[in-house]
Structure formats: C-alpha cells, structure tokens
Amino acid sequence: MVRLVPAVSRAADVLELFLGEDVTLSASEIGRRAGMPRSTAHELLTTLVQRHYLVRHAGEETTYALGPKLLELGSRYQQRLEFAAEADAVARQVAAECRETVHVAVLDDLDVVYVSKVDSTHSVRLISEVGRRLPAHCTAVGKVLLAGLPDDELSARLGGRRLVALTPHSITSRAVLREQLAAIRRTGVAHERSESNPDAGCVAAPVVAADGAWVAGMSISIPSSRHTDAAWRVWEELVRRGAAELTRRLGGSPLA
C-alpha cells in the first residue's frame, strides 16, 4: 500500500481549491473547505506564499490567489506535451521514408530514455518501448547526447563510474568513448553497430534547442541483417533531416 505524506497532501488540497470558480480565497475559507485547523492552514499558506505557489492580497480581509510558480510549472508541462507531440510527428515522417524503427530520446545522467518510438514496417524489426532506459555510451542516440555535454559536465557525470558492456562490442574505455564523442561533435552524427544489441545497430543525430543545447537525439535502428554501406548512408541522411526538422519545430537552429 502506498503511504502518502500528509503535509504534501494538505498543500495539494489547498492548491486544488483554486480549480473552482473562486479566483481568490480567504484564509478562513481555505481552512473551512480543506477541513483543517486555522493554525495548520496559516502555516501552509505562509509556506506556499514564500515559495510563490500563492500570492497574498492585503485588504479588509487577507485573501490568497495562485502564484507565478504554478504558471512556470504549467508552462514547462505544456512544453513537454508539445515536445512529445512534435517528436512523434517527425518520427513518423522519418519512419515512413526508411521503414525502420525510429526513436527520439533524452539524456538522464548517463542513461538515455526513449520518449518517442515508431515501429518498422518490416516483419523483422526491433522490439523496444517508450520509457525504456539504456546506458548512453552503448547507443548512437546516447553518444549524441553525451557529445552535446560541456566537457566539465561530461567529466563530472563519468566520474569514477564503470562503463558497462551490453555486448562484446560495447565501449568500455573512457578514452575510446571520448574519441568517438569528439568525432560526433565534428560531424553531427553518431553510429553504433551491435553495441547495445548484438543483432542491431543505429544511427543518430542531435535535436538542438533555441539556446544551442543538444536536448534530444533522433535515431534510426536497424537489424544487422539489413546493414549495407549504401543503406547506412541513406539512414544517416534521413536521421540528419529528421533531427533538423524537429529542431526547427522546437525553435532551434539545425546544425550546419
């Protein structure tokens, strides 16, 4: 059974009172509707005002209204929804052209997390899912995202941590990884063959935010049975174009 934190639940109860028609509420009204003692309501309101989740209006009776921090959080949530929708739309376009599995992923510490996926139309295809997590150094999309980190941040994340191997072809040397990341920064594209899956490979390119940060990566994943030098060149061009299109949709400037 999940155990809820009472103080957090009470704070949420207070904020959710403003989902109704009332734009402002007095302390006494908030305490009455939330079913809490006056002292508890006062402590919660003071904390929420200090953290900018509520604002206090002085007058004949002090009232409270939603604060700017909630607008900031709502804006971030909206951006996330827009990103997911745009990522899905562009991934579908790329998948329609190449008929292979297309992913969009973001970086979480030293892992990649897949936020969008469109399946290959081939009968032999890769099995994956949105929300899946893999070591970044073992995937092309992960290498793209590691390459986008400032060198001091990359060093801090790597620290003394061991680079795990998912297959015999996985990179386990920091020196080799850094060489590949330097090449990715120059070319704007990453490759991986049998490093995360012994029977597959992928090619990836960065999605660039308005501030120039490499905030996501797009990849095309292909079973090894369909690997040819000519096909790799086609997939590389398609993933570059796809990542550039998603970059434009998010207000960024594609890599030159």
Short mmCIF file of N, CA, C and O in Angstrom, two decimals, residues 6-15 17 27-45 48:
data_model
loop_
_atom_site.label_atom_id
_atom_site.label_comp_id
_atom_site.label_asym_id
_atom_site.label_seq_id
_atom_site.Cartn_x
_atom_site.Cartn_y
_atom_site.Cartn_z
N PRO A 6 1.33 13.35 4.62
CA PRO A 6 0.20 14.21 4.99
C PRO A 6 0.39 15.68 4.65
O PRO A 6 -0.53 16.33 4.13
N ALA A 7 1.57 16.22 4.92
CA ALA A 7 1.80 17.64 4.67
C ALA A 7 1.69 17.98 3.18
O ALA A 7 1.14 19.01 2.80
N VAL A 8 2.22 17.08 2.34
CA VAL A 8 2.15 17.30 0.89
C VAL A 8 0.70 17.20 0.43
O VAL A 8 0.24 17.99 -0.41
N SER A 9 -0.03 16.24 0.96
CA SER A 9 -1.44 16.09 0.59
C SER A 9 -2.24 17.32 0.98
O SER A 9 -3.10 17.79 0.21
N ARG A 10 -1.97 17.88 2.16
CA ARG A 10 -2.71 19.08 2.59
C ARG A 10 -2.38 20.27 1.70
O ARG A 10 -3.27 21.07 1.35
N ALA A 11 -1.11 20.41 1.33
CA ALA A 11 -0.73 21.51 0.43
C ALA A 11 -1.43 21.37 -0.93
O ALA A 11 -1.92 22.34 -1.49
N ALA A 12 -1.49 20.12 -1.44
CA ALA A 12 -2.19 19.89 -2.71
C ALA A 12 -3.67 20.19 -2.57
O ALA A 12 -4.30 20.78 -3.47
N ASP A 13 -4.25 19.84 -1.42
CA ASP A 13 -5.67 20.14 -1.20
C ASP A 13 -5.92 21.65 -1.26
O ASP A 13 -6.92 22.10 -1.84
N VAL A 14 -5.02 22.42 -0.68
CA VAL A 14 -5.17 23.88 -0.70
C VAL A 14 -5.10 24.41 -2.13
O VAL A 14 -5.94 25.21 -2.56
N LEU A 15 -4.10 23.98 -2.88
CA LEU A 15 -3.94 24.48 -4.24
C LEU A 15 -5.13 24.08 -5.12
O LEU A 15 -5.59 24.87 -5.97
N LEU A 17 -8.14 23.84 -4.33
CA LEU A 17 -9.34 24.65 -4.07
C LEU A 17 -9.52 25.72 -5.15
O LEU A 17 -10.64 26.14 -5.43
N ALA A 27 -8.18 33.10 4.18
CA ALA A 27 -7.59 32.03 4.98
C ALA A 27 -8.66 31.21 5.68
O ALA A 27 -8.57 29.97 5.73
N SER A 28 -9.67 31.89 6.19
CA SER A 28 -10.73 31.16 6.89
C SER A 28 -11.50 30.25 5.94
O SER A 28 -11.86 29.12 6.29
N GLU A 29 -11.75 30.73 4.72
CA GLU A 29 -12.48 29.93 3.74
C GLU A 29 -11.63 28.72 3.31
O GLU A 29 -12.15 27.61 3.14
N ILE A 30 -10.34 28.95 3.13
CA ILE A 30 -9.45 27.84 2.75
C ILE A 30 -9.43 26.79 3.84
O ILE A 30 -9.54 25.59 3.58
N GLY A 31 -9.31 27.23 5.11
CA GLY A 31 -9.29 26.28 6.21
C GLY A 31 -10.57 25.49 6.31
O GLY A 31 -10.56 24.28 6.54
N ARG A 32 -11.71 26.20 6.11
CA ARG A 32 -13.00 25.52 6.20
C ARG A 32 -13.17 24.51 5.09
O ARG A 32 -13.56 23.36 5.33
N ARG A 33 -12.86 24.89 3.85
CA ARG A 33 -13.07 23.98 2.72
C ARG A 33 -12.10 22.80 2.75
O ARG A 33 -12.44 21.70 2.32
N ALA A 34 -10.90 23.05 3.23
CA ALA A 34 -9.91 21.97 3.28
C ALA A 34 -10.06 21.13 4.54
O ALA A 34 -9.38 20.09 4.66
N GLY A 35 -10.90 21.59 5.47
CA GLY A 35 -11.13 20.81 6.69
C GLY A 35 -9.91 20.71 7.57
O GLY A 35 -9.61 19.64 8.10
N MET A 36 -9.21 21.85 7.77
CA MET A 36 -8.01 21.83 8.60
C MET A 36 -8.07 22.95 9.63
O MET A 36 -8.72 23.98 9.41
N PRO A 37 -7.40 22.77 10.78
CA PRO A 37 -7.38 23.81 11.80
C PRO A 37 -6.77 25.11 11.27
O PRO A 37 -5.97 25.10 10.34
N ARG A 38 -7.16 26.23 11.91
CA ARG A 38 -6.66 27.54 11.46
C ARG A 38 -5.14 27.60 11.50
O ARG A 38 -4.52 28.15 10.59
N SER A 39 -4.53 27.04 12.55
CA SER A 39 -3.07 27.11 12.67
C SER A 39 -2.39 26.34 11.53
O SER A 39 -1.38 26.80 10.97
N THR A 40 -2.94 25.19 11.18
CA THR A 40 -2.37 24.40 10.08
C THR A 40 -2.52 25.14 8.76
O THR A 40 -1.58 25.19 7.96
N ALA A 41 -3.70 25.72 8.54
CA ALA A 41 -3.94 26.48 7.31
C ALA A 41 -2.98 27.65 7.22
O ALA A 41 -2.43 27.94 6.15
N HIS A 42 -2.78 28.35 8.34
CA HIS A 42 -1.87 29.50 8.35
C HIS A 42 -0.45 29.09 7.97
O HIS A 42 0.21 29.76 7.16
N GLU A 43 0.03 27.98 8.54
CA GLU A 43 1.39 27.52 8.24
C GLU A 43 1.53 27.14 6.77
O GLU A 43 2.53 27.48 6.11
N LEU A 44 0.54 26.44 6.25
CA LEU A 44 0.59 26.05 4.84
C LEU A 44 0.55 27.26 3.92
O LEU A 44 1.32 27.35 2.95
N LEU A 45 -0.32 28.19 4.21
CA LEU A 45 -0.44 29.38 3.36
C LEU A 45 0.84 30.21 3.38
O LEU A 45 1.29 30.70 2.35
N LEU A 48 3.39 28.36 1.22
CA LEU A 48 3.07 28.44 -0.21
C LEU A 48 3.31 29.83 -0.76
O LEU A 48 3.73 29.99 -1.91
#
